[in-house]
Structures are given as C-alpha cells and as structure tokens.
Amino acid sequence: MNTNALKRFAKEARIKLLDQVGRKLEFVLTHDTAELRGKQKEIEQLKKKIAEQGKEQVIEMVAYTWFNRLMALRFMDANGYTIPKVITPLDGMTNPEILQNALGGNIEPELKLDRQRLNDLLDGKTAATDAHTEAYKMLLVASCNQWHTAMPFMFEHISDYTELLLPDDLLSDYSIVADIRNGMSDEDCQQEEILGWLYQFYISDENERLIKSKSVYKKHELAPHLNYLHPNGL
C-alpha cells in the first residue's frame, strides 16, 4: 500500500469536495428551481445549521461526510460486500454497476426510493439537466440508507441537507466518484487499515490549521472525529 499516493489522493479529494459542496451550497441558497421548491425542509435545515456554525464549517462537514461514505462504499465494492457495486463499474463498463443495472431495468427491490421518479429519469420522461446523474444520486443515497442499519456509525440515515449538497458531477471522468475509484485500487482495498489511513490523511490539513491558529486547544478538536466534521455533532 502506497501511503504517499493515498495521502495525495485524500488531500486532493478534500480540496475538490470543499469546492464542489461550497458551490452547491451557494446555488441552493441563491436559486429558485422546481426541484428546490420540493426541498424546503432540507433548505431550512441548511439555513439553521449555517446560522449555528457558519458556512465554512457546514461545507467542511458535508464534504467530509460524503468523502467518508464514498470511501466506505468503494472499499465494500472491492471486497464484494456490495451487490451490485455502488461506486465501481463492471469490467469494460463506465457507469457504476448499480446504475448500469438500473438502466437495464434491474433495480434492487430492497432499495427504498421513489421508483416512479427513478424510472422516469432513466426513461427520459422527467426534465433534468443530467437525468442519469440524478438517477445515480437516488441510487447512491438509497444504498447509503440501506447500509444504515448494519453500519449506523458510517451511514447515518440521509434525508437532510447533506443529500441536498451532494456534488452535481458524479459520473464524469473528473468526478469525485471517479477520483475515489482511481485513488483506492482493488489491491489497496484488501488492506483493512486503508480506511483509517485515508481518514487521517483527509483531516490532516485541518488539524494542522488548528494547531497553527490556536495556542491552546481542546483535545477533541484534533481528534479524528472532530465535531464540525460530523453531521450530527457527535
């Protein structure tokens, strides 16, 4: 396992996620679209959280939350825990297996989601800038929620502003999903400690910033589970 490569990947992923989540937050707060009109509860949650913690910490927290979820799903894909794979395509394909299956009419019956909307997106019956990406978002969120029961510490139930701030680009070669696949090889994922390493590498820059910015700080501020990085403040 090349820890230098993993460190570079985690740091670059954090920068990308902070940028994409930040831009999505500004869009949500400044635009009025048909989709957003149906998300007023989540938008109010977001505004409340910003009032409590500030935009910067909310962006940091949501970016970290999605890194953690995507990282865990990629690890499980590589080790055969997810069927179909949620982040990873089959050999010779480009879409994640779960989306490719859905495009072929095979949607896992245990996934809890709006199947009519999903089918309309897949069939091109719903107006959307990128219907396939919207469909994949639904499948991704439903998969995270499915794993909530078995792994609540990793996949807290998503029905709030963290879903609202999920980056828009999830399927291109430049997406954060592609970065996760490329940054975590199948070989790397055979090492259980990879999750711990990536966890530490991801937060290392913020830990360093805290150390430099404060002469006195509390121990929990430098812990791997920094309060502002957890959506529930645990």
Short mmCIF file of C-alpha atoms in Angstrom, two decimals:
data_model
loop_
_atom_site.label_atom_id
_atom_site.label_comp_id
_atom_site.label_asym_id
_atom_site.label_seq_id
_atom_site.Cartn_x
_atom_site.Cartn_y
_atom_site.Cartn_z
CA MET A 1 0.00 0.00 0.00
CA ASN A 2 1.48 3.29 -1.16
CA THR A 3 0.69 5.64 1.70
CA ASN A 4 2.20 8.64 -0.09
CA ALA A 5 -0.19 8.14 -3.01
CA LEU A 6 -3.12 7.66 -0.62
CA LYS A 7 -2.19 10.84 1.23
CA ARG A 8 -2.06 12.82 -2.00
CA PHE A 9 -5.40 11.36 -3.10
CA ALA A 10 -7.14 12.16 0.21
CA LYS A 11 -5.86 15.73 0.30
CA GLU A 12 -6.87 16.36 -3.33
CA ALA A 13 -10.28 14.80 -2.73
CA ARG A 14 -10.84 17.15 0.21
CA ILE A 15 -9.98 20.20 -1.89
CA LYS A 16 -12.33 19.09 -4.68
CA LEU A 17 -15.18 18.27 -2.33
CA LEU A 18 -14.86 21.55 -0.46
CA ASP A 19 -15.08 23.42 -3.76
CA GLN A 20 -17.99 21.41 -5.15
CA VAL A 21 -20.01 21.37 -1.93
CA GLY A 22 -19.37 25.09 -1.48
CA ARG A 23 -20.62 25.89 -4.97
CA LYS A 24 -23.66 23.67 -4.48
CA LEU A 25 -24.45 25.42 -1.20
CA GLU A 26 -24.36 28.84 -2.87
CA PHE A 27 -26.60 27.57 -5.66
CA VAL A 28 -29.14 26.21 -3.20
CA LEU A 29 -29.21 29.47 -1.25
CA THR A 30 -29.48 31.77 -4.28
CA HIS A 31 -31.65 29.93 -6.83
CA ASP A 32 -35.31 29.07 -7.09
CA THR A 33 -35.94 25.91 -9.12
CA ALA A 34 -38.76 23.39 -9.30
CA GLU A 35 -36.55 20.76 -7.65
CA LEU A 36 -35.53 23.06 -4.80
CA ARG A 37 -39.15 24.04 -4.14
CA GLY A 38 -39.72 20.45 -3.13
CA LYS A 39 -36.80 20.57 -0.69
CA GLN A 40 -37.91 23.36 1.64
CA LYS A 41 -37.48 21.25 4.77
CA GLU A 42 -33.88 20.45 3.86
CA ILE A 43 -33.18 24.06 2.89
CA GLU A 44 -34.46 25.27 6.26
CA GLN A 45 -32.24 22.69 7.97
CA LEU A 46 -29.30 24.01 5.98
CA LYS A 47 -30.01 27.64 6.86
CA LYS A 48 -30.35 26.73 10.53
CA LYS A 49 -27.05 24.87 10.52
CA ILE A 50 -25.31 27.80 8.80
CA ALA A 51 -26.70 30.18 11.42
CA GLU A 52 -25.35 27.91 14.17
CA GLN A 53 -21.93 27.05 12.74
CA GLY A 54 -21.21 29.28 9.75
CA LYS A 55 -20.89 28.40 6.07
CA GLU A 56 -17.26 27.29 6.25
CA GLN A 57 -17.86 24.64 8.89
CA VAL A 58 -21.03 23.39 7.20
CA ILE A 59 -19.15 22.99 3.91
CA GLU A 60 -16.29 21.22 5.68
CA MET A 61 -18.68 18.90 7.48
CA VAL A 62 -20.71 17.93 4.41
CA ALA A 63 -17.60 17.44 2.26
CA TYR A 64 -16.12 15.13 4.87
CA THR A 65 -19.40 13.23 5.25
CA TRP A 66 -19.54 12.43 1.55
CA PHE A 67 -15.87 11.50 1.40
CA ASN A 68 -16.45 9.07 4.25
CA ARG A 69 -19.49 7.49 2.58
CA LEU A 70 -17.93 7.18 -0.86
CA MET A 71 -14.68 5.84 0.58
CA ALA A 72 -16.54 3.16 2.55
CA LEU A 73 -18.64 2.13 -0.44
CA ARG A 74 -15.56 1.81 -2.65
CA PHE A 75 -13.91 -0.40 -0.01
CA MET A 76 -17.01 -2.57 0.18
CA ASP A 77 -17.28 -2.77 -3.62
CA ALA A 78 -13.71 -4.04 -3.85
CA ASN A 79 -14.31 -6.67 -1.19
CA GLY A 80 -17.60 -8.00 -2.53
CA TYR A 81 -19.83 -6.60 0.23
CA THR A 82 -22.00 -4.56 -2.15
CA ILE A 83 -24.02 -6.37 -4.81
CA PRO A 84 -24.37 -4.63 -7.17
CA LYS A 85 -21.36 -2.37 -6.76
CA VAL A 86 -22.32 1.20 -5.91
CA ILE A 87 -19.16 3.12 -6.84
CA THR A 88 -17.41 0.71 -9.17
CA PRO A 89 -18.32 -0.34 -12.75
CA LEU A 90 -18.03 -3.85 -14.07
CA ASP A 91 -15.05 -4.59 -16.32
CA GLY A 92 -15.45 -2.84 -19.66
CA MET A 93 -18.19 -0.52 -18.42
CA THR A 94 -18.07 3.13 -17.34
CA ASN A 95 -21.18 3.58 -15.18
CA PRO A 96 -21.23 2.21 -11.64
CA GLU A 97 -22.77 -1.25 -11.71
CA ILE A 98 -25.85 -0.18 -9.74
CA LEU A 99 -26.68 2.47 -12.35
CA GLN A 100 -25.90 0.19 -15.29
CA ASN A 101 -28.26 -2.40 -13.84
CA ALA A 102 -30.97 0.22 -13.36
CA LEU A 103 -30.61 1.35 -16.98
CA GLY A 104 -31.27 -2.27 -17.95
CA GLY A 105 -34.42 -2.37 -15.82
CA ASN A 106 -32.88 -4.16 -12.84
CA ILE A 107 -33.40 -2.17 -9.64
CA GLU A 108 -32.80 -3.90 -6.33
CA PRO A 109 -36.21 -4.41 -4.66
CA GLU A 110 -34.87 -3.68 -1.17
CA LEU A 111 -33.80 -0.13 -2.04
CA LYS A 112 -36.19 2.44 -0.59
CA LEU A 113 -36.67 5.23 -3.11
CA ASP A 114 -39.23 6.87 -5.38
CA ARG A 115 -39.30 4.24 -8.11
CA GLN A 116 -41.63 6.21 -10.36
CA ARG A 117 -39.28 9.18 -10.40
CA LEU A 118 -36.27 6.91 -10.86
CA ASN A 119 -37.88 5.16 -13.83
CA ASP A 120 -38.94 8.49 -15.34
CA LEU A 121 -35.35 9.72 -15.09
CA LEU A 122 -33.97 6.55 -16.62
CA ASP A 123 -36.54 6.67 -19.43
CA GLY A 124 -36.03 10.37 -20.15
CA LYS A 125 -39.58 11.28 -19.09
CA THR A 126 -38.54 13.83 -16.48
CA ALA A 127 -36.90 17.14 -17.31
CA ALA A 128 -33.42 17.17 -15.80
CA THR A 129 -30.10 18.69 -16.76
CA ASP A 130 -28.48 15.26 -16.43
CA ALA A 131 -31.09 12.56 -15.89
CA HIS A 132 -28.59 9.74 -15.43
CA THR A 133 -26.71 11.64 -12.75
CA GLU A 134 -29.97 12.41 -10.94
CA ALA A 135 -30.90 8.74 -11.13
CA TYR A 136 -27.50 7.74 -9.77
CA LYS A 137 -27.88 10.21 -6.90
CA MET A 138 -31.11 8.47 -5.94
CA LEU A 139 -29.47 5.06 -6.09
CA LEU A 140 -26.43 6.25 -4.13
CA VAL A 141 -28.49 7.80 -1.33
CA ALA A 142 -30.76 4.76 -1.15
CA SER A 143 -27.70 2.49 -0.91
CA CYS A 144 -26.25 4.56 1.93
CA ASN A 145 -29.58 4.38 3.76
CA GLN A 146 -29.73 0.62 3.19
CA TRP A 147 -26.40 0.24 4.98
CA HIS A 148 -27.56 2.44 7.86
CA THR A 149 -28.96 -0.50 9.83
CA ALA A 150 -25.77 -2.57 9.65
CA MET A 151 -23.29 0.33 9.93
CA PRO A 152 -25.02 3.36 11.51
CA PHE A 153 -21.67 4.87 12.53
CA MET A 154 -20.67 5.08 8.86
CA PHE A 155 -24.00 5.54 7.11
CA GLU A 156 -26.31 7.71 9.18
CA HIS A 157 -29.72 7.95 7.50
CA ILE A 158 -29.71 10.59 4.76
CA SER A 159 -32.79 12.75 4.48
CA ASP A 160 -31.37 16.18 5.11
CA TYR A 161 -29.18 18.91 3.65
CA THR A 162 -26.19 16.57 3.21
CA GLU A 163 -28.13 14.96 0.35
CA LEU A 164 -29.03 18.42 -0.96
CA LEU A 165 -25.32 19.36 -1.14
CA LEU A 166 -24.14 16.20 -2.88
CA PRO A 167 -21.93 17.37 -5.80
CA ASP A 168 -23.58 17.50 -9.21
CA ASP A 169 -20.81 15.75 -11.14
CA LEU A 170 -20.81 12.09 -10.15
CA LEU A 171 -20.39 10.22 -13.44
CA SER A 172 -17.70 12.00 -15.49
CA ASP A 173 -14.05 11.01 -15.56
CA TYR A 174 -13.36 14.11 -13.46
CA SER A 175 -15.98 13.43 -10.79
CA ILE A 176 -15.26 12.77 -7.14
CA VAL A 177 -16.64 9.24 -7.66
CA ALA A 178 -14.03 8.61 -10.36
CA ASP A 179 -11.36 10.03 -8.05
CA ILE A 180 -12.41 7.62 -5.30
CA ARG A 181 -12.23 4.66 -7.69
CA ASN A 182 -8.82 5.69 -9.02
CA GLY A 183 -7.42 6.64 -5.63
CA MET A 184 -8.41 3.36 -3.95
CA SER A 185 -7.23 0.42 -6.06
CA ASP A 186 -8.66 -3.06 -5.56
CA GLU A 187 -5.26 -4.08 -4.19
CA ASP A 188 -5.22 -1.20 -1.69
CA CYS A 189 -8.72 -2.11 -0.54
CA GLN A 190 -7.55 -5.56 0.53
CA GLN A 191 -5.79 -3.81 3.41
CA GLU A 192 -8.30 -3.10 6.19
CA GLU A 193 -6.21 -0.24 7.53
CA ILE A 194 -6.73 1.78 4.34
CA LEU A 195 -9.86 3.39 5.78
CA GLY A 196 -8.01 4.55 8.86
CA TRP A 197 -5.14 5.93 6.81
CA LEU A 198 -7.45 7.83 4.45
CA TYR A 199 -9.42 9.15 7.42
CA GLN A 200 -6.27 10.60 8.96
CA PHE A 201 -4.88 11.92 5.67
CA TYR A 202 -8.14 13.67 4.85
CA ILE A 203 -8.29 15.64 8.11
CA SER A 204 -4.54 16.25 8.43
CA ASP A 205 -4.61 19.69 6.81
CA GLU A 206 -7.42 20.87 9.09
CA ASN A 207 -5.65 19.52 12.17
CA GLU A 208 -2.53 21.40 11.12
CA ARG A 209 -4.54 24.57 10.61
CA LEU A 210 -5.99 24.29 14.12
CA ILE A 211 -2.56 23.79 15.63
CA LYS A 212 -1.17 26.86 13.86
CA SER A 213 -4.17 29.06 14.59
CA LYS A 214 -4.54 28.43 18.33
CA SER A 215 -2.01 28.35 21.14
CA VAL A 216 -4.49 26.49 23.38
CA TYR A 217 -6.96 23.94 22.07
CA LYS A 218 -9.07 21.12 23.37
CA LYS A 219 -8.09 17.52 22.66
CA HIS A 220 -11.35 16.75 20.83
CA GLU A 221 -10.60 19.49 18.31
CA LEU A 222 -7.72 17.43 16.96
CA ALA A 223 -9.36 14.04 17.20
CA PRO A 224 -10.26 12.04 14.10
CA HIS A 225 -13.97 12.65 14.80
CA LEU A 226 -13.83 16.46 15.01
CA ASN A 227 -17.27 17.77 15.97
CA TYR A 228 -17.66 20.04 12.96
CA LEU A 229 -16.86 17.13 10.64
CA HIS A 230 -19.79 15.07 11.84
CA PRO A 231 -23.29 15.97 10.61
CA ASN A 232 -24.85 15.18 13.98
CA GLY A 233 -22.15 16.89 16.00
CA LEU A 234 -21.28 13.69 17.82
#
